[in-house]
Amino acid sequence: MDWRSVTFDWNRARAFLVTAEEGSLSAAARSLSMSQPTLGRQVTALEEELGVTLFERVGRGLVLTSAGTQLLEHVRQMGEAANAMSLVASGQKQEIAGPVAVTCSEIYAEWLLPAVLHQLRNTAPGITVEVVAANDIRDLKRREADIAIRNTRPEQPDLIARSLGTDRGTLYASPDYIAGLPYMTCRADLEHADFIGLENMAEFLTQLQAIGYPVTESNVPIIASNHPLHCEYARQGLGMGFMPCCYGDRDPKLARVLPRDDLLEFPVWLAAHRELRTSPRVRLVWDLLAEMLPTLLKGQVP
């Protein structure tokens, strides 16, 4: 390989890649934690180094030129290679200290993780845990987190996964709200009840209808932007909300809407990137989650 032919700066290539993927200089600057003018200068410098125009400005956004589109895939491969290098390097660190990012749903972050975090503080006080509470799936390959707790089995070949068992959930509401409803024995009886909605309403309704809930937009007068708020509105008597049984059953302000055998079941998986499992600090957090979560999911104190 003629190394003399590689004349551009990788930092500038990274600036181009992130700008292309984020769609604007402002969003890319936030992602990279740098100022927008600095990022803009890096992109402009790369254009000058390569002798091409990478973006055209359309309104307030940026659109890739033909040259930019052709170069993007090559730069994306460079970014993946750089990320892989970082993963390998992270895995070689042998100290039981430093940051570990754990991502899970908002309700798991509130309900399951506190006991694990208490134990971790006693076991390895040098580890700093960043809890990424999000209901969407974060990309472990892109280092959006080190470890994920998910309700679907990870399919990416570069991930390792461990089944933690099955969680169960059902509909909950305040006792006063339930007392105002006609007697209900099955999902079909909920045709005129109020549900507390969640973001992505179309998907929310489709999923409920697929499992036999007669719910339409008229049944959802309130939409909560996150799951803790969803649960709180149910406590306040504004309608019914879906919660894990071990979460809802322990709350005196909530009661099950339907008979106890009407349950939704969903798997719980632990996932991490293969390289990061060789990191002692990530391995320690992984092992503690794998040990404690199955017991916590059953509503027991480890």
PDB file of C-alpha atoms in Angstrom, residues 12-260:
ATOM      1  CA  ARG A  12     -11.902  15.508   9.409  1.00  0.00           C
ATOM      2  CA  ALA A  13     -13.209  12.288   7.872  1.00  0.00           C
ATOM      3  CA  ARG A  14     -15.005  11.557  11.132  1.00  0.00           C
ATOM      4  CA  ALA A  15     -16.541  15.039  11.050  1.00  0.00           C
ATOM      5  CA  PHE A  16     -17.839  14.327   7.530  1.00  0.00           C
ATOM      6  CA  LEU A  17     -19.215  10.901   8.572  1.00  0.00           C
ATOM      7  CA  VAL A  18     -21.087  12.147  11.629  1.00  0.00           C
ATOM      8  CA  THR A  19     -22.467  15.173   9.758  1.00  0.00           C
ATOM      9  CA  ALA A  20     -23.749  12.908   6.963  1.00  0.00           C
ATOM     10  CA  GLU A  21     -25.405  10.524   9.426  1.00  0.00           C
ATOM     11  CA  GLU A  22     -26.883  13.222  11.679  1.00  0.00           C
ATOM     12  CA  GLY A  23     -28.074  15.366   8.761  1.00  0.00           C
ATOM     13  CA  SER A  24     -26.858  18.745  10.002  1.00  0.00           C
ATOM     14  CA  LEU A  25     -23.791  20.447  11.435  1.00  0.00           C
ATOM     15  CA  SER A  26     -25.597  21.361  14.643  1.00  0.00           C
ATOM     16  CA  ALA A  27     -26.693  17.770  15.358  1.00  0.00           C
ATOM     17  CA  ALA A  28     -23.247  16.414  14.473  1.00  0.00           C
ATOM     18  CA  ALA A  29     -21.566  18.973  16.729  1.00  0.00           C
ATOM     19  CA  ARG A  30     -23.761  17.891  19.646  1.00  0.00           C
ATOM     20  CA  SER A  31     -22.969  14.246  18.959  1.00  0.00           C
ATOM     21  CA  LEU A  32     -19.225  14.923  18.968  1.00  0.00           C
ATOM     22  CA  SER A  33     -19.352  17.431  21.856  1.00  0.00           C
ATOM     23  CA  MET A  34     -17.702  20.208  19.858  1.00  0.00           C
ATOM     24  CA  SER A  35     -18.762  23.609  18.597  1.00  0.00           C
ATOM     25  CA  GLN A  36     -20.561  23.898  15.273  1.00  0.00           C
ATOM     26  CA  PRO A  37     -17.983  26.327  13.785  1.00  0.00           C
ATOM     27  CA  THR A  38     -15.136  23.923  14.635  1.00  0.00           C
ATOM     28  CA  LEU A  39     -16.965  21.026  13.031  1.00  0.00           C
ATOM     29  CA  GLY A  40     -17.773  23.107   9.954  1.00  0.00           C
ATOM     30  CA  ARG A  41     -14.113  24.015   9.552  1.00  0.00           C
ATOM     31  CA  GLN A  42     -13.127  20.340   9.708  1.00  0.00           C
ATOM     32  CA  VAL A  43     -15.608  19.411   6.971  1.00  0.00           C
ATOM     33  CA  THR A  44     -14.466  22.329   4.807  1.00  0.00           C
ATOM     34  CA  ALA A  45     -10.811  21.361   5.326  1.00  0.00           C
ATOM     35  CA  LEU A  46     -11.578  17.791   4.224  1.00  0.00           C
ATOM     36  CA  GLU A  47     -13.260  19.091   1.069  1.00  0.00           C
ATOM     37  CA  GLU A  48     -10.135  21.125   0.324  1.00  0.00           C
ATOM     38  CA  GLU A  49      -7.830  18.163   1.007  1.00  0.00           C
ATOM     39  CA  LEU A  50      -9.821  15.867  -1.297  1.00  0.00           C
ATOM     40  CA  GLY A  51     -10.657  18.506  -3.888  1.00  0.00           C
ATOM     41  CA  VAL A  52     -14.394  17.715  -3.875  1.00  0.00           C
ATOM     42  CA  THR A  53     -17.628  19.212  -2.565  1.00  0.00           C
ATOM     43  CA  LEU A  54     -19.246  16.874  -0.048  1.00  0.00           C
ATOM     44  CA  PHE A  55     -22.445  18.744   0.868  1.00  0.00           C
ATOM     45  CA  GLU A  56     -24.921  21.140  -0.648  1.00  0.00           C
ATOM     46  CA  ARG A  57     -26.981  23.346   1.658  1.00  0.00           C
ATOM     47  CA  VAL A  58     -30.751  22.981   1.150  1.00  0.00           C
ATOM     48  CA  GLY A  59     -32.754  25.270   3.418  1.00  0.00           C
ATOM     49  CA  ARG A  60     -31.367  24.722   6.914  1.00  0.00           C
ATOM     50  CA  GLY A  61     -30.142  21.215   6.164  1.00  0.00           C
ATOM     51  CA  LEU A  62     -27.312  19.579   4.262  1.00  0.00           C
ATOM     52  CA  VAL A  63     -27.613  17.169   1.344  1.00  0.00           C
ATOM     53  CA  LEU A  64     -24.793  14.931   0.153  1.00  0.00           C
ATOM     54  CA  THR A  65     -23.434  15.648  -3.299  1.00  0.00           C
ATOM     55  CA  SER A  66     -22.753  12.806  -5.720  1.00  0.00           C
ATOM     56  CA  ALA A  67     -19.111  12.801  -4.632  1.00  0.00           C
ATOM     57  CA  GLY A  68     -20.120  12.836  -0.971  1.00  0.00           C
ATOM     58  CA  THR A  69     -22.444   9.867  -1.484  1.00  0.00           C
ATOM     59  CA  GLN A  70     -19.692   7.862  -3.166  1.00  0.00           C
ATOM     60  CA  LEU A  71     -17.187   8.618  -0.415  1.00  0.00           C
ATOM     61  CA  LEU A  72     -19.602   8.054   2.469  1.00  0.00           C
ATOM     62  CA  GLU A  73     -19.553   4.252   2.337  1.00  0.00           C
ATOM     63  CA  HIS A  74     -15.763   4.175   2.429  1.00  0.00           C
ATOM     64  CA  VAL A  75     -15.658   6.583   5.361  1.00  0.00           C
ATOM     65  CA  ARG A  76     -18.381   4.569   7.129  1.00  0.00           C
ATOM     66  CA  GLN A  77     -16.170   1.466   6.851  1.00  0.00           C
ATOM     67  CA  MET A  78     -13.312   3.493   8.339  1.00  0.00           C
ATOM     68  CA  GLY A  79     -15.577   4.502  11.205  1.00  0.00           C
ATOM     69  CA  GLU A  80     -16.553   0.885  11.890  1.00  0.00           C
ATOM     70  CA  ALA A  81     -12.878  -0.136  11.837  1.00  0.00           C
ATOM     71  CA  ALA A  82     -11.995   2.676  14.265  1.00  0.00           C
ATOM     72  CA  ASN A  83     -14.856   1.644  16.525  1.00  0.00           C
ATOM     73  CA  ALA A  84     -13.724  -1.998  16.425  1.00  0.00           C
ATOM     74  CA  MET A  85     -10.224  -0.898  17.406  1.00  0.00           C
ATOM     75  CA  SER A  86     -11.652   1.038  20.334  1.00  0.00           C
ATOM     76  CA  LEU A  87     -13.675  -2.000  21.422  1.00  0.00           C
ATOM     77  CA  VAL A  88     -10.619  -4.248  21.369  1.00  0.00           C
ATOM     78  CA  ALA A  89      -8.585  -1.687  23.279  1.00  0.00           C
ATOM     79  CA  SER A  90     -11.352  -1.302  25.885  1.00  0.00           C
ATOM     80  CA  GLY A  91     -11.403  -5.048  26.339  1.00  0.00           C
ATOM     81  CA  GLN A  92      -7.690  -5.136  27.133  1.00  0.00           C
ATOM     82  CA  LYS A  93      -7.933  -2.796  30.124  1.00  0.00           C
ATOM     83  CA  GLN A  94      -7.446  -4.914  33.224  1.00  0.00           C
ATOM     84  CA  GLU A  95      -8.359  -2.451  35.956  1.00  0.00           C
ATOM     85  CA  ILE A  96     -11.612  -2.906  37.886  1.00  0.00           C
ATOM     86  CA  ALA A  97     -12.447   0.769  37.604  1.00  0.00           C
ATOM     87  CA  GLY A  98     -13.870   3.173  35.085  1.00  0.00           C
ATOM     88  CA  PRO A  99     -17.174   3.724  33.292  1.00  0.00           C
ATOM     89  CA  VAL A 100     -19.680   1.073  32.233  1.00  0.00           C
ATOM     90  CA  ALA A 101     -22.869   2.086  30.382  1.00  0.00           C
ATOM     91  CA  VAL A 102     -25.950  -0.087  30.930  1.00  0.00           C
ATOM     92  CA  THR A 103     -29.067   0.477  28.842  1.00  0.00           C
ATOM     93  CA  CYS A 104     -32.547  -0.794  29.629  1.00  0.00           C
ATOM     94  CA  SER A 105     -36.153   0.340  29.515  1.00  0.00           C
ATOM     95  CA  GLU A 106     -37.227   3.244  31.686  1.00  0.00           C
ATOM     96  CA  ILE A 107     -39.257   1.051  34.010  1.00  0.00           C
ATOM     97  CA  TYR A 108     -36.427  -1.478  34.456  1.00  0.00           C
ATOM     98  CA  ALA A 109     -34.052   1.391  35.235  1.00  0.00           C
ATOM     99  CA  GLU A 110     -36.406   2.538  38.000  1.00  0.00           C
ATOM    100  CA  TRP A 111     -37.455  -0.874  39.298  1.00  0.00           C
ATOM    101  CA  LEU A 112     -34.656  -3.413  38.753  1.00  0.00           C
ATOM    102  CA  LEU A 113     -31.371  -1.532  38.699  1.00  0.00           C
ATOM    103  CA  PRO A 114     -31.264   0.191  42.129  1.00  0.00           C
ATOM    104  CA  ALA A 115     -30.590  -3.083  43.995  1.00  0.00           C
ATOM    105  CA  VAL A 116     -27.869  -3.987  41.490  1.00  0.00           C
ATOM    106  CA  LEU A 117     -26.272  -0.547  41.776  1.00  0.00           C
ATOM    107  CA  HIS A 118     -26.221  -0.770  45.580  1.00  0.00           C
ATOM    108  CA  GLN A 119     -24.451  -4.115  45.398  1.00  0.00           C
ATOM    109  CA  LEU A 120     -22.026  -2.831  42.791  1.00  0.00           C
ATOM    110  CA  ARG A 121     -21.063   0.131  44.971  1.00  0.00           C
ATOM    111  CA  ASN A 122     -20.086  -2.336  47.698  1.00  0.00           C
ATOM    112  CA  THR A 123     -18.310  -4.736  45.332  1.00  0.00           C
ATOM    113  CA  ALA A 124     -16.426  -2.360  43.025  1.00  0.00           C
ATOM    114  CA  PRO A 125     -16.588   1.292  44.138  1.00  0.00           C
ATOM    115  CA  GLY A 126     -14.173   2.273  41.350  1.00  0.00           C
ATOM    116  CA  ILE A 127     -16.745   1.521  38.651  1.00  0.00           C
ATOM    117  CA  THR A 128     -18.992   4.353  37.467  1.00  0.00           C
ATOM    118  CA  VAL A 129     -22.270   3.160  35.934  1.00  0.00           C
ATOM    119  CA  GLU A 130     -24.060   5.279  33.356  1.00  0.00           C
ATOM    120  CA  VAL A 131     -27.693   4.174  33.183  1.00  0.00           C
ATOM    121  CA  VAL A 132     -29.115   4.798  29.700  1.00  0.00           C
ATOM    122  CA  ALA A 133     -32.864   4.558  30.333  1.00  0.00           C
ATOM    123  CA  ALA A 134     -34.536   4.272  26.917  1.00  0.00           C
ATOM    124  CA  ASN A 135     -37.350   2.202  25.485  1.00  0.00           C
ATOM    125  CA  ASP A 136     -35.732   2.062  22.049  1.00  0.00           C
ATOM    126  CA  ILE A 137     -32.914  -0.425  21.383  1.00  0.00           C
ATOM    127  CA  ARG A 138     -29.466   1.153  21.653  1.00  0.00           C
ATOM    128  CA  ASP A 139     -26.677   0.019  19.318  1.00  0.00           C
ATOM    129  CA  LEU A 140     -23.971  -1.784  21.284  1.00  0.00           C
ATOM    130  CA  LYS A 141     -21.679  -1.989  18.244  1.00  0.00           C
ATOM    131  CA  ARG A 142     -21.627   1.797  18.033  1.00  0.00           C
ATOM    132  CA  ARG A 143     -20.836   2.077  21.750  1.00  0.00           C
ATOM    133  CA  GLU A 144     -24.183   3.601  22.683  1.00  0.00           C
ATOM    134  CA  ALA A 145     -23.914   1.287  25.706  1.00  0.00           C
ATOM    135  CA  ASP A 146     -21.689  -1.527  26.964  1.00  0.00           C
ATOM    136  CA  ILE A 147     -24.414  -3.836  28.306  1.00  0.00           C
ATOM    137  CA  ALA A 148     -28.108  -3.992  27.401  1.00  0.00           C
ATOM    138  CA  ILE A 149     -31.121  -5.486  29.153  1.00  0.00           C
ATOM    139  CA  ARG A 150     -33.667  -6.232  26.426  1.00  0.00           C
ATOM    140  CA  ASN A 151     -37.069  -7.844  25.960  1.00  0.00           C
ATOM    141  CA  THR A 152     -36.100  -9.309  22.589  1.00  0.00           C
ATOM    142  CA  ARG A 153     -33.342 -11.774  21.790  1.00  0.00           C
ATOM    143  CA  PRO A 154     -30.329  -9.993  20.260  1.00  0.00           C
ATOM    144  CA  GLU A 155     -29.721 -11.114  16.687  1.00  0.00           C
ATOM    145  CA  GLN A 156     -26.486  -9.300  15.762  1.00  0.00           C
ATOM    146  CA  PRO A 157     -23.650 -11.822  15.302  1.00  0.00           C
ATOM    147  CA  ASP A 158     -21.099  -9.674  17.149  1.00  0.00           C
ATOM    148  CA  LEU A 159     -23.169  -9.700  20.340  1.00  0.00           C
ATOM    149  CA  ILE A 160     -23.238 -12.278  23.082  1.00  0.00           C
ATOM    150  CA  ALA A 161     -26.507 -12.800  24.903  1.00  0.00           C
ATOM    151  CA  ARG A 162     -27.825 -14.577  27.970  1.00  0.00           C
ATOM    152  CA  SER A 163     -31.440 -15.368  28.763  1.00  0.00           C
ATOM    153  CA  LEU A 164     -32.509 -14.113  32.192  1.00  0.00           C
ATOM    154  CA  GLY A 165     -35.948 -15.710  32.130  1.00  0.00           C
ATOM    155  CA  THR A 166     -39.434 -14.378  31.502  1.00  0.00           C
ATOM    156  CA  ASP A 167     -41.139 -11.275  32.802  1.00  0.00           C
ATOM    157  CA  ARG A 168     -44.907 -11.026  33.148  1.00  0.00           C
ATOM    158  CA  GLY A 169     -47.158  -8.002  32.980  1.00  0.00           C
ATOM    159  CA  THR A 170     -50.782  -6.990  32.883  1.00  0.00           C
ATOM    160  CA  LEU A 171     -53.104  -3.995  33.114  1.00  0.00           C
ATOM    161  CA  TYR A 172     -53.169  -1.915  36.293  1.00  0.00           C
ATOM    162  CA  ALA A 173     -55.281   1.003  37.450  1.00  0.00           C
ATOM    163  CA  SER A 174     -56.160   2.720  40.709  1.00  0.00           C
ATOM    164  CA  PRO A 175     -58.711   0.848  42.858  1.00  0.00           C
ATOM    165  CA  ASP A 176     -61.112   3.815  42.583  1.00  0.00           C
ATOM    166  CA  TYR A 177     -60.922   3.755  38.785  1.00  0.00           C
ATOM    167  CA  ILE A 178     -61.569  -0.010  38.702  1.00  0.00           C
ATOM    168  CA  ALA A 179     -64.535   0.395  41.084  1.00  0.00           C
ATOM    169  CA  GLY A 180     -66.186   2.712  38.554  1.00  0.00           C
ATOM    170  CA  LEU A 181     -65.998   0.144  35.748  1.00  0.00           C
ATOM    171  CA  PRO A 182     -68.498  -2.656  35.066  1.00  0.00           C
ATOM    172  CA  TYR A 183     -67.362  -6.111  36.197  1.00  0.00           C
ATOM    173  CA  MET A 184     -64.756  -7.416  33.794  1.00  0.00           C
ATOM    174  CA  THR A 185     -63.585 -10.984  33.256  1.00  0.00           C
ATOM    175  CA  CYS A 186     -61.657 -10.816  29.953  1.00  0.00           C
ATOM    176  CA  ARG A 187     -59.984  -8.449  27.494  1.00  0.00           C
ATOM    177  CA  ALA A 188     -63.113  -8.108  25.378  1.00  0.00           C
ATOM    178  CA  ASP A 189     -64.866  -6.407  28.336  1.00  0.00           C
ATOM    179  CA  LEU A 190     -62.483  -3.442  28.075  1.00  0.00           C
ATOM    180  CA  GLU A 191     -64.133  -1.974  24.980  1.00  0.00           C
ATOM    181  CA  HIS A 192     -65.211   1.219  26.755  1.00  0.00           C
ATOM    182  CA  ALA A 193     -62.345   1.592  29.251  1.00  0.00           C
ATOM    183  CA  ASP A 194     -59.650   4.271  29.113  1.00  0.00           C
ATOM    184  CA  PHE A 195     -56.048   3.295  28.416  1.00  0.00           C
ATOM    185  CA  ILE A 196     -53.009   5.447  29.164  1.00  0.00           C
ATOM    186  CA  GLY A 197     -51.128   5.537  25.880  1.00  0.00           C
ATOM    187  CA  LEU A 198     -47.409   5.530  25.151  1.00  0.00           C
ATOM    188  CA  GLU A 199     -45.437   7.240  22.408  1.00  0.00           C
ATOM    189  CA  ASN A 200     -45.598   5.616  18.946  1.00  0.00           C
ATOM    190  CA  MET A 201     -49.372   5.327  19.249  1.00  0.00           C
ATOM    191  CA  ALA A 202     -49.926   3.460  15.986  1.00  0.00           C
ATOM    192  CA  GLU A 203     -47.564   0.709  17.090  1.00  0.00           C
ATOM    193  CA  PHE A 204     -49.060   0.728  20.599  1.00  0.00           C
ATOM    194  CA  LEU A 205     -52.592   0.189  19.268  1.00  0.00           C
ATOM    195  CA  THR A 206     -51.536  -2.435  16.736  1.00  0.00           C
ATOM    196  CA  GLN A 207     -49.798  -4.506  19.398  1.00  0.00           C
ATOM    197  CA  LEU A 208     -52.795  -4.367  21.748  1.00  0.00           C
ATOM    198  CA  GLN A 209     -55.279  -5.262  19.022  1.00  0.00           C
ATOM    199  CA  ALA A 210     -53.115  -8.204  17.956  1.00  0.00           C
ATOM    200  CA  ILE A 211     -53.444  -9.794  21.414  1.00  0.00           C
ATOM    201  CA  GLY A 212     -57.162  -9.291  21.794  1.00  0.00           C
ATOM    202  CA  TYR A 213     -57.627  -5.856  23.380  1.00  0.00           C
ATOM    203  CA  PRO A 214     -60.556  -3.987  21.732  1.00  0.00           C
ATOM    204  CA  VAL A 215     -58.756  -0.674  21.844  1.00  0.00           C
ATOM    205  CA  THR A 216     -58.887   2.201  19.338  1.00  0.00           C
ATOM    206  CA  GLU A 217     -57.757   5.824  19.469  1.00  0.00           C
ATOM    207  CA  SER A 218     -61.006   6.706  21.236  1.00  0.00           C
ATOM    208  CA  ASN A 219     -59.916   4.519  24.185  1.00  0.00           C
ATOM    209  CA  VAL A 220     -56.708   6.529  24.669  1.00  0.00           C
ATOM    210  CA  PRO A 221     -57.476  10.042  25.950  1.00  0.00           C
ATOM    211  CA  ILE A 222     -53.959  10.543  27.381  1.00  0.00           C
ATOM    212  CA  ILE A 223     -50.548   9.683  25.920  1.00  0.00           C
ATOM    213  CA  ALA A 224     -47.497   9.611  28.205  1.00  0.00           C
ATOM    214  CA  SER A 225     -44.062  10.267  26.745  1.00  0.00           C
ATOM    215  CA  ASN A 226     -42.345   7.758  29.032  1.00  0.00           C
ATOM    216  CA  HIS A 227     -43.197   4.687  31.064  1.00  0.00           C
ATOM    217  CA  PRO A 228     -42.791   6.119  34.588  1.00  0.00           C
ATOM    218  CA  LEU A 229     -45.299   8.837  33.658  1.00  0.00           C
ATOM    219  CA  HIS A 230     -47.562   6.155  32.142  1.00  0.00           C
ATOM    220  CA  CYS A 231     -47.562   4.369  35.516  1.00  0.00           C
ATOM    221  CA  GLU A 232     -48.109   7.545  37.537  1.00  0.00           C
ATOM    222  CA  TYR A 233     -51.170   8.508  35.488  1.00  0.00           C
ATOM    223  CA  ALA A 234     -52.617   5.063  36.192  1.00  0.00           C
ATOM    224  CA  ARG A 235     -52.010   5.627  39.931  1.00  0.00           C
ATOM    225  CA  GLN A 236     -53.847   8.954  39.659  1.00  0.00           C
ATOM    226  CA  GLY A 237     -56.981   7.283  38.265  1.00  0.00           C
ATOM    227  CA  LEU A 238     -56.674   8.604  34.714  1.00  0.00           C
ATOM    228  CA  GLY A 239     -56.979   5.186  33.087  1.00  0.00           C
ATOM    229  CA  MET A 240     -55.284   1.800  32.820  1.00  0.00           C
ATOM    230  CA  GLY A 241     -51.589   1.167  32.196  1.00  0.00           C
ATOM    231  CA  PHE A 242     -49.429  -1.854  31.393  1.00  0.00           C
ATOM    232  CA  MET A 243     -46.763  -2.778  33.950  1.00  0.00           C
ATOM    233  CA  PRO A 244     -44.693  -5.772  35.005  1.00  0.00           C
ATOM    234  CA  CYS A 245     -46.549  -7.711  37.689  1.00  0.00           C
ATOM    235  CA  CYS A 246     -43.751  -7.482  40.251  1.00  0.00           C
ATOM    236  CA  TYR A 247     -43.787  -3.716  39.760  1.00  0.00           C
ATOM    237  CA  GLY A 248     -47.551  -3.190  39.860  1.00  0.00           C
ATOM    238  CA  ASP A 249     -48.366  -5.742  42.581  1.00  0.00           C
ATOM    239  CA  ARG A 250     -46.110  -4.025  45.128  1.00  0.00           C
ATOM    240  CA  ASP A 251     -47.767  -0.629  44.675  1.00  0.00           C
ATOM    241  CA  PRO A 252     -50.724  -0.026  47.053  1.00  0.00           C
ATOM    242  CA  LYS A 253     -52.077   2.637  44.683  1.00  0.00           C
ATOM    243  CA  LEU A 254     -52.501   0.085  41.876  1.00  0.00           C
ATOM    244  CA  ALA A 255     -54.569  -3.038  41.347  1.00  0.00           C
ATOM    245  CA  ARG A 256     -54.897  -5.569  38.548  1.00  0.00           C
ATOM    246  CA  VAL A 257     -57.763  -4.804  36.185  1.00  0.00           C
ATOM    247  CA  LEU A 258     -58.351  -8.356  34.943  1.00  0.00           C
ATOM    248  CA  PRO A 259     -58.212 -11.777  36.657  1.00  0.00           C
ATOM    249  CA  ARG A 260     -54.784 -12.910  37.786  1.00  0.00           C
TER     250      ARG A 260
END
